[in-house]
Tab-separated table of C-alpha atoms and ligand atoms in Angstrom:
chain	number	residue	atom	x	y	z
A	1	UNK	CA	182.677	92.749	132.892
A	2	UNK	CA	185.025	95.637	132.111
A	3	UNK	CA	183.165	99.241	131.557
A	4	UNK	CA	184.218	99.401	128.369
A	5	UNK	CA	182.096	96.016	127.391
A	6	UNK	CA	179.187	97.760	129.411
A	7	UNK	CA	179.024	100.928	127.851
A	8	UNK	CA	179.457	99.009	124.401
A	9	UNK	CA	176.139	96.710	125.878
A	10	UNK	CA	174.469	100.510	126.330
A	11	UNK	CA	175.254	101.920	123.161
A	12	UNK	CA	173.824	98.741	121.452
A	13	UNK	CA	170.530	98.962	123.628
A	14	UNK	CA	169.804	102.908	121.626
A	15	UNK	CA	169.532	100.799	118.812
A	16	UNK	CA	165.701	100.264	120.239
A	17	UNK	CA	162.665	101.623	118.087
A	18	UNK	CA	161.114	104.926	119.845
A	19	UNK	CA	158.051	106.691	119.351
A	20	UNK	CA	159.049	109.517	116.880
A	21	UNK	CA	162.620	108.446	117.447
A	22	UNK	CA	162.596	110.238	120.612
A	23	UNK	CA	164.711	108.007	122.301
A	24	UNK	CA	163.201	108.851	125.638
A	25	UNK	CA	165.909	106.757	127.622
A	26	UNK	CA	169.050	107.662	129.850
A	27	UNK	CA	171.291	105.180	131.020
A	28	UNK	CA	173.383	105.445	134.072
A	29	UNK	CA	176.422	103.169	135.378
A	30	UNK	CA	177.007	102.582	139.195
A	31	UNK	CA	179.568	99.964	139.893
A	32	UNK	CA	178.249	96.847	137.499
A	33	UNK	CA	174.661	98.136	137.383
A	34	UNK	CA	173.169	100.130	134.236
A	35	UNK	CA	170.092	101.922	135.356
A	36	UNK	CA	167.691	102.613	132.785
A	37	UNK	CA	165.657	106.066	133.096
A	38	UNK	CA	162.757	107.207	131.469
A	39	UNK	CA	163.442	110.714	130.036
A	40	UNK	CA	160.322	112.758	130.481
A	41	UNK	CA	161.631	116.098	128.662
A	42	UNK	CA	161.031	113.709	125.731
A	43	UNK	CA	157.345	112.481	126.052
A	44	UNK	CA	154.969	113.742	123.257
A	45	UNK	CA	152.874	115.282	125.654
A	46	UNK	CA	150.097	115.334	122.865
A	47	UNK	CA	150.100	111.908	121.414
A	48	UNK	CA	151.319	110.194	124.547
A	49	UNK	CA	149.836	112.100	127.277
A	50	UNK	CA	150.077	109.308	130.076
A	51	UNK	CA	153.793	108.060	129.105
A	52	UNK	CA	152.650	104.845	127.983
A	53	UNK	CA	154.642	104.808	124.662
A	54	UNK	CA	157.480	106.472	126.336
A	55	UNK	CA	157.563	103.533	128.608
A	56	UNK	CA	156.746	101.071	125.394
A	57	UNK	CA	160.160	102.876	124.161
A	58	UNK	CA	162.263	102.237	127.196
A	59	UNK	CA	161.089	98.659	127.423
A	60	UNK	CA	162.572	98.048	124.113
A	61	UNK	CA	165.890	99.306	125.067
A	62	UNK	CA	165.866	97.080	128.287
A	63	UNK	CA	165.379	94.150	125.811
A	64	UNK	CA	167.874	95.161	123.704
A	65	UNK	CA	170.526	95.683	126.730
A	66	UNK	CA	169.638	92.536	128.403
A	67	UNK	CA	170.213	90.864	124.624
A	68	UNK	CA	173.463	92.658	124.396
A	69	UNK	CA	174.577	91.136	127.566
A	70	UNK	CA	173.787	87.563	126.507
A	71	UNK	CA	175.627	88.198	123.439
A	72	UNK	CA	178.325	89.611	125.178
A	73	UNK	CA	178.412	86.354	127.688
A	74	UNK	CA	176.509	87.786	130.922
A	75	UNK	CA	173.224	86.588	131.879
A	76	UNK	CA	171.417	90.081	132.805
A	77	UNK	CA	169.703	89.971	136.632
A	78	UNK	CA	166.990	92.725	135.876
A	79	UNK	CA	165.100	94.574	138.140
A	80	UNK	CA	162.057	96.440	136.682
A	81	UNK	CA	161.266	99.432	138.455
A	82	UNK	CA	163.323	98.433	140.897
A	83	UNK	CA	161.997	102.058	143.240
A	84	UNK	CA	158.681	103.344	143.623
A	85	UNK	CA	160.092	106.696	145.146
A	86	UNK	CA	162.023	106.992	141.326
A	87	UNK	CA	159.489	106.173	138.804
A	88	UNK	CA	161.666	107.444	136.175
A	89	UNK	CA	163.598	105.085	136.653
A	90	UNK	CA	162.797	101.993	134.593
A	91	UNK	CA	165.163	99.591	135.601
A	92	UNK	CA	168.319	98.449	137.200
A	93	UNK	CA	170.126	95.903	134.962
A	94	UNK	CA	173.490	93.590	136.602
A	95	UNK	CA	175.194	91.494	134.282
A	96	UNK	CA	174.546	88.290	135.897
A	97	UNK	CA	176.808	84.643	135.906
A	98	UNK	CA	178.874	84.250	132.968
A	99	UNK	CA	177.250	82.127	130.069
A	100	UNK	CA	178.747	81.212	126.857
A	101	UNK	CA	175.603	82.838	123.956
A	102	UNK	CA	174.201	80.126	121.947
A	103	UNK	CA	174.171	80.616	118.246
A	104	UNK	CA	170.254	81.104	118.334
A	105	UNK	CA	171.129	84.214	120.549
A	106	UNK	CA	174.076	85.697	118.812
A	107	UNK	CA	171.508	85.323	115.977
A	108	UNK	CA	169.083	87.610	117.774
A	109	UNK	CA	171.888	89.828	118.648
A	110	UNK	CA	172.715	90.574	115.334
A	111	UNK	CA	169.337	91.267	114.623
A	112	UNK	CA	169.706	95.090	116.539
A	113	UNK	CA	171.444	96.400	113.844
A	114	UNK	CA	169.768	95.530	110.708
A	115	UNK	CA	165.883	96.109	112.043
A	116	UNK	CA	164.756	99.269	110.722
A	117	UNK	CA	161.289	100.443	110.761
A	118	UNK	CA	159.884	100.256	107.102
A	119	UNK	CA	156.916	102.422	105.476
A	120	UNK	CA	157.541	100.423	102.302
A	121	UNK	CA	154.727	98.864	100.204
A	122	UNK	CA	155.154	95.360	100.913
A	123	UNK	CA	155.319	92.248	98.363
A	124	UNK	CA	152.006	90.379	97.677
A	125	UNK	CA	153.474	87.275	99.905
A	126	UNK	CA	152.345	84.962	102.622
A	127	UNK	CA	154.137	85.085	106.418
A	128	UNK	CA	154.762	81.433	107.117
A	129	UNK	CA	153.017	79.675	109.901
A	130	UNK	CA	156.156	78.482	111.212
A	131	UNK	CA	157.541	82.329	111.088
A	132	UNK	CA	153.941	83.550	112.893
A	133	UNK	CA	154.358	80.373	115.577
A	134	UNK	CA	157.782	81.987	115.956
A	135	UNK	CA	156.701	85.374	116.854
A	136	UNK	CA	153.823	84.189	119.251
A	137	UNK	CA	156.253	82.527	120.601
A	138	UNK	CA	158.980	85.396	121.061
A	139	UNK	CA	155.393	87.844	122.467
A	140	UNK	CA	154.375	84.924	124.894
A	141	UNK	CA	158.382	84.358	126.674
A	142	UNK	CA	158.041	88.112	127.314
A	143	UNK	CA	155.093	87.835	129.212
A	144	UNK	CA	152.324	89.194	126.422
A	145	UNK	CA	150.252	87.991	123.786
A	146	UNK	CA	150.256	88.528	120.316
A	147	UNK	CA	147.414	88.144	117.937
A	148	UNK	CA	147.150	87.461	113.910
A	149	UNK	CA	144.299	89.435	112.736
A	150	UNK	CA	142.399	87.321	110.792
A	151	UNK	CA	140.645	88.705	107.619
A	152	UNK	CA	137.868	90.323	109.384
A	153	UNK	CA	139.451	91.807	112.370
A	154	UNK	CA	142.754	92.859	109.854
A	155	UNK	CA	139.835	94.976	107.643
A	156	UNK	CA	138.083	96.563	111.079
A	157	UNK	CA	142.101	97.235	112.310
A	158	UNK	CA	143.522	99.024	109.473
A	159	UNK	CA	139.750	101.118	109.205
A	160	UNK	CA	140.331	101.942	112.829
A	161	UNK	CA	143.820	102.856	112.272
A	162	UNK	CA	142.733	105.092	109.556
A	163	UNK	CA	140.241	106.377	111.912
A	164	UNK	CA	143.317	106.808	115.062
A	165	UNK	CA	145.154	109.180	112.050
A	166	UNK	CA	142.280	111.327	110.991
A	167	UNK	CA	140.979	112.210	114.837
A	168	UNK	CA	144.773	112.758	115.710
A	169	UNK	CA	145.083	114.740	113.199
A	170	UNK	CA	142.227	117.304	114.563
A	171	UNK	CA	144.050	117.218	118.054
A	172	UNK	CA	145.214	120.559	119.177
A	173	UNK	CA	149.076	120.724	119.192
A	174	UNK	CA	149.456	117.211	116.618
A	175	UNK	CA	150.923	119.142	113.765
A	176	UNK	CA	153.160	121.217	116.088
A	177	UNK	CA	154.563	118.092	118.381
A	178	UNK	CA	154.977	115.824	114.452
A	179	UNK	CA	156.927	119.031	113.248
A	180	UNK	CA	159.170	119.131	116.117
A	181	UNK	CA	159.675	115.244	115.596
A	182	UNK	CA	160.467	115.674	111.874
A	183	UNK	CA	162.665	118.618	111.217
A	184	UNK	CA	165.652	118.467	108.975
A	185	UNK	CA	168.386	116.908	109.742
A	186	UNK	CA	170.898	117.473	110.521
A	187	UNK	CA	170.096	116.201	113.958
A	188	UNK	CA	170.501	112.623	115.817
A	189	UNK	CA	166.640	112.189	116.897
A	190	UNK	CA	163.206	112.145	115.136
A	191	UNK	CA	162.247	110.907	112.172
A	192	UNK	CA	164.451	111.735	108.922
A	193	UNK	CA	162.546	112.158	105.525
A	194	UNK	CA	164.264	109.390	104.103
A	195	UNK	CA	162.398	106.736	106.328
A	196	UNK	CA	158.990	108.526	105.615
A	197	UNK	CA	158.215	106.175	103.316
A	198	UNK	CA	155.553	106.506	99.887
A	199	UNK	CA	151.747	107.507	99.940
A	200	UNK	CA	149.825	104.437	100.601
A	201	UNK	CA	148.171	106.080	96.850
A	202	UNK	CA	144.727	103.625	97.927
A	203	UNK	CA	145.283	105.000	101.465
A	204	UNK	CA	144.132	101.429	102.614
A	205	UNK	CA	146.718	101.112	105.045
A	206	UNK	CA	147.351	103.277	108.313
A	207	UNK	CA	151.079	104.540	107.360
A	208	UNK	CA	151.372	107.431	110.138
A	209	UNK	CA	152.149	110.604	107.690
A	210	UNK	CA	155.765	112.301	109.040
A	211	UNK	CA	155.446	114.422	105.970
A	212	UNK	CA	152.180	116.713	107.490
A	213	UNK	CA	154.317	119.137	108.790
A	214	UNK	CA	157.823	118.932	106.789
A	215	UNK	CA	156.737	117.578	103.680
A	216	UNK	CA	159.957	116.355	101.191
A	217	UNK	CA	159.409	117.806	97.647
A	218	UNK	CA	159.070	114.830	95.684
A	219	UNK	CA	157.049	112.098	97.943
A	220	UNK	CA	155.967	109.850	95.727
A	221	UNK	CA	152.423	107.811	95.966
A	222	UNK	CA	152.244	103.719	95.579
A	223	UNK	CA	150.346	101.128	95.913
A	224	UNK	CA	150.815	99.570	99.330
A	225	UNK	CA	150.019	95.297	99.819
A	226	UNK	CA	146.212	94.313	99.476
A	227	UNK	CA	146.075	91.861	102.456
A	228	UNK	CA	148.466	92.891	105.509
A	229	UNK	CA	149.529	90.964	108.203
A	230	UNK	CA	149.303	92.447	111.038
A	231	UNK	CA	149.368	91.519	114.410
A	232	UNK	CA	148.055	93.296	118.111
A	233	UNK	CA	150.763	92.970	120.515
A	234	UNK	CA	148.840	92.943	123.759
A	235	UNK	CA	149.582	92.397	127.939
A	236	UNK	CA	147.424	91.006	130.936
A	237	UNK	CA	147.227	94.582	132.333
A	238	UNK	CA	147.768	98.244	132.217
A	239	UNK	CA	149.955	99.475	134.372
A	240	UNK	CA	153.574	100.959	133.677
A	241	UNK	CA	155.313	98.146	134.754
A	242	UNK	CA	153.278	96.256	132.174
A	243	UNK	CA	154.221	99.114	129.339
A	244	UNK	CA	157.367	98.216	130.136
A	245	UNK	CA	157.053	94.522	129.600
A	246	UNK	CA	155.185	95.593	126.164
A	247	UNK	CA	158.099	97.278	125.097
A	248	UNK	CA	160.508	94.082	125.800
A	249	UNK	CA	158.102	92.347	123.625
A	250	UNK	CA	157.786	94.523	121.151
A	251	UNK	CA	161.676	94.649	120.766
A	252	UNK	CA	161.884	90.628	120.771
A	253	UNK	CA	158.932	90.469	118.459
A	254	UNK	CA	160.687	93.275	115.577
A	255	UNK	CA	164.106	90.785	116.199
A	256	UNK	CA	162.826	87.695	115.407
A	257	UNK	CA	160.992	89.268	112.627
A	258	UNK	CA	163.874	90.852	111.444
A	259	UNK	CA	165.872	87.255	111.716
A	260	UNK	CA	163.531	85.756	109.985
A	261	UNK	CA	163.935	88.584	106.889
A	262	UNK	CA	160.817	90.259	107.784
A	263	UNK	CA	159.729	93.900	107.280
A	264	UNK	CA	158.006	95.139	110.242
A	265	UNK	CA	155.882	98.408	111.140
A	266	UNK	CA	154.788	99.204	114.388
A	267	UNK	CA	151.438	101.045	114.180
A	268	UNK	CA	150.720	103.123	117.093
A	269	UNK	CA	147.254	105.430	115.941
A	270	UNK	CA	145.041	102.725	117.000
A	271	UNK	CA	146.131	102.438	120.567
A	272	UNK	CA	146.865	106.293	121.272
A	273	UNK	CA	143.035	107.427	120.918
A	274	UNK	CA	141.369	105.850	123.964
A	275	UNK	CA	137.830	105.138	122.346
A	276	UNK	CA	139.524	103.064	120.064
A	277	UNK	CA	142.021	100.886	121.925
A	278	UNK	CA	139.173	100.135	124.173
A	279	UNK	CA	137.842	97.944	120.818
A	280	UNK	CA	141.463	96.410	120.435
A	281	UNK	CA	141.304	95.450	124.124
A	282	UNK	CA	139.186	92.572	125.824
A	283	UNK	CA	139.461	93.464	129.565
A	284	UNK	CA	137.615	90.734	130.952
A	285	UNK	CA	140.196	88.381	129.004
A	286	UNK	CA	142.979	90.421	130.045
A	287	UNK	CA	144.170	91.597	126.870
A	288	UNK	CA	145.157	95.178	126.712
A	289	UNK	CA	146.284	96.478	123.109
A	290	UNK	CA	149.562	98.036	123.245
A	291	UNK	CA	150.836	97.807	119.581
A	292	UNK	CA	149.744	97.160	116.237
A	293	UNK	CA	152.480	96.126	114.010
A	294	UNK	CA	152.452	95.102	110.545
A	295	UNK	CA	155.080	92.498	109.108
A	296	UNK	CA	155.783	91.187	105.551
A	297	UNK	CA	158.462	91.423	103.047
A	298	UNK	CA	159.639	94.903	101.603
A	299	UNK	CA	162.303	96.393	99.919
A	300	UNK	CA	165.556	97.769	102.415
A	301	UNK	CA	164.539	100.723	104.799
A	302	UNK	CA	167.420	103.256	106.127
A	303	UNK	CA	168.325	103.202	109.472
A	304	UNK	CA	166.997	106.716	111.564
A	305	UNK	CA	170.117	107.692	113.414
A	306	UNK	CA	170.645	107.815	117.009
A	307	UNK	CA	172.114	110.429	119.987
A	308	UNK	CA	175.714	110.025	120.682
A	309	UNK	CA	176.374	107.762	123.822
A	310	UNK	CA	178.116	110.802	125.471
A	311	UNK	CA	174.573	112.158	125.226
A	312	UNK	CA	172.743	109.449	127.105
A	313	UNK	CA	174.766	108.082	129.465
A	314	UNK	CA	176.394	109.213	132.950
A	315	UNK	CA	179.277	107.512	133.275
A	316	UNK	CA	182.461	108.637	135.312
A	317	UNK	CA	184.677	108.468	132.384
A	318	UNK	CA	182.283	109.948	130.137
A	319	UNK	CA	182.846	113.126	132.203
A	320	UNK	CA	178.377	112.788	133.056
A	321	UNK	CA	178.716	111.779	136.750
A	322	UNK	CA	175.421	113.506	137.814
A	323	UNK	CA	172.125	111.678	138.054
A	324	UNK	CA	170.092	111.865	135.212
B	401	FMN	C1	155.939	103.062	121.012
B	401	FMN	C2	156.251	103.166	119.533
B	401	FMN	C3	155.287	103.650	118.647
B	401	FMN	C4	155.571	103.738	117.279
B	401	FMN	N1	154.588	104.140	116.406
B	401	FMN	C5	154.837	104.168	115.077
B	401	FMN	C6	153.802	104.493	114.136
B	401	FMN	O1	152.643	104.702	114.507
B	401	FMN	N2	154.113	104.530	112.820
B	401	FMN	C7	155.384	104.271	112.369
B	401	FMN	O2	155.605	104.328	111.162
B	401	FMN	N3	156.384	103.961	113.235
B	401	FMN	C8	156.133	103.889	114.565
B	401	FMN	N4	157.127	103.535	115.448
B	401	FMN	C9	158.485	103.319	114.946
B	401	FMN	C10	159.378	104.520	115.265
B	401	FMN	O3	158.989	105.638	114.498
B	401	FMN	C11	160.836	104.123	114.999
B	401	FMN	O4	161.196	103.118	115.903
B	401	FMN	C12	161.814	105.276	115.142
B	401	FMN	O5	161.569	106.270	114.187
B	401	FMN	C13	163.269	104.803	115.002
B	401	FMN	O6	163.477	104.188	113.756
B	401	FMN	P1	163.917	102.662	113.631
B	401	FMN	O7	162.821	101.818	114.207
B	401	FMN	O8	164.074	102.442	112.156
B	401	FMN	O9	165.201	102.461	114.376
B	401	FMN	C14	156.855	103.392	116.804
B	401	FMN	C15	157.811	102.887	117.702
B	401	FMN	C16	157.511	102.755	119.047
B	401	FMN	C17	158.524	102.162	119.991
């Protein structure tokens, strides 16, 4: 594979979701290997204080390179942190043997570019059972587990997800680390008021507000769907490597939704205030929450732009030889 087909793979893989759109990755090519870094000037030290969403983050762009590299005809040999002397760095990627893409993977592949996140209200209309067997399907290949909240548990998620926003809110430094993330463009990072989204007007659902700090003028309020579906992405244990794994999940999960014509959300409040991801998570079984997302069908969302490839990747013909 020719570095020019790589560093096309690379630029595909910031396509991933982010916290915040911080893009906390940085890529790095020696010989045929990309190696992934976590980039800890961009953790949200106050929402995220262990890393775990940063490394949620990453994970999604190593499933999105290693999906680039099928498309592109590799097989990808991955090697998640591959060093424990280098935690940063996430993983070392090879393209692999050389294997024509079936159509059910090109498919995927050309998922990346049209999954946006979407703070729409979503239409009054059923997910399929063959669409949710799809997506517990797409979770359990990655190694996780992901649940349908039933009516019950989808009323005590969404309450707790209400309850994730207003404790957040009181957090010292939340309004100053959200303002950071959402100032004006124009800039390639964080999230742009255009993807805010409406007031949920019955504030029934736990839409994350980007508009605390930079409010838009005219933010109008609607009425968001009655009965969500939403789903807790979850893995057998709690350790980076397994944040990782989440995020690979996550990032297959949003594509098949996405192939399938489905809006998706991820919802992070729940699982960022301890006390209540502990009553998302069922140790004993080993399922540890790492994502709430919601999914159903919605109007378009814009896509939140991205840093240049020149930015995020050290290269020798990109002029960034040094080590991230
Ligand atoms: C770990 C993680 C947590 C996220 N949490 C939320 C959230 O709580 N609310 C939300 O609206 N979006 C959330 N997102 C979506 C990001 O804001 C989104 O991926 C980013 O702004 C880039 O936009 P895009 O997904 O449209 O490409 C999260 C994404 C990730 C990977």
């Amino acid at each position: 594979m020719d570095t020019s087909e790589l560093v096309s793979c690379v630029e595909t893989a910031t396509l991933a979701p982010s916290l915040h759109n911080s893009q906390p990755w940085r890529f790095r090519l020696t010989g045929d290997v990309v190696e992934v870094y976590a980039d800890r000037d961009r953790q949200l030290d106050v929402l995220d204080p262990d890393g775990r969403e940063l490394l949620v983050s990453v994970g999604a762009a190593v499933f999105t390179l290693r999906l680039a590299l099928r498309r592109a005809g590799r097989i990808p040999e991955v090697t998640v942190l591959p060093d424990a002397g280098r935690p940063d760095l996430v993983a070392a990627i090879r393209p692999g043997p050389v294997a024509q893409p079936s159509p059910a993977v090109v498919e995927l592949a050309d998922a990346i570019e049209h999954r946006h996140t979407n703070r729409q209200p979503f239409l009054p209309k059923v997910v399929p059972a063959d669409v949710i067997d799809e997506l517990r399907v797409a979770a359990d290949r990655e190694g996780t587990a992901l649940t349908i909240a039933g009516a019950a548990s989808r009323t005590v998620i969404t309450g707790l997800g209400r309850e994730a926003e207003r404790r957040l809110r009181a957090r010292n430094g939340y309004r100053a680390e959200m303002g950071r993330w959402t100032r004006p463009a124009p800039r390639r990072d964080g999230v742009p008021a255009a993807a805010y989204g409406p007031w949920d007007a019955l504030e029934r659902l736990p839409m994350r507000d980007f508009g605390l700090v930079h409010a838009p003028r005219q933010r109008k309020s609607e009425v968001f769907e009655k009965w969500p579906t939403i789903a807790v992405l979850s893995t057998g244990g709690d350790s980076p490597a397994d944040w990782v794994g989440a995020g690979q999940s996550l990032q297959r999960v949003l594509l098949v939704a996405t192939r399938r014509h489905l809006a998706t959300t991820p919802i992070s409040q729940p699982v960022e205030i301890p006390g209540i991801r502990e009553v998302l998570t069922d140790q004993r079984a080993g399922r540890f929450a790492q994502m709430v997302i919601r999914l159903g069908y919605g109007p378009p969302a814009p896509a939140s732009p991205r840093r240049p490839i020149t930015e995020v990747l050290s290269a020798p013909h990109t002029g960034n030889g040094g080590t991230p």
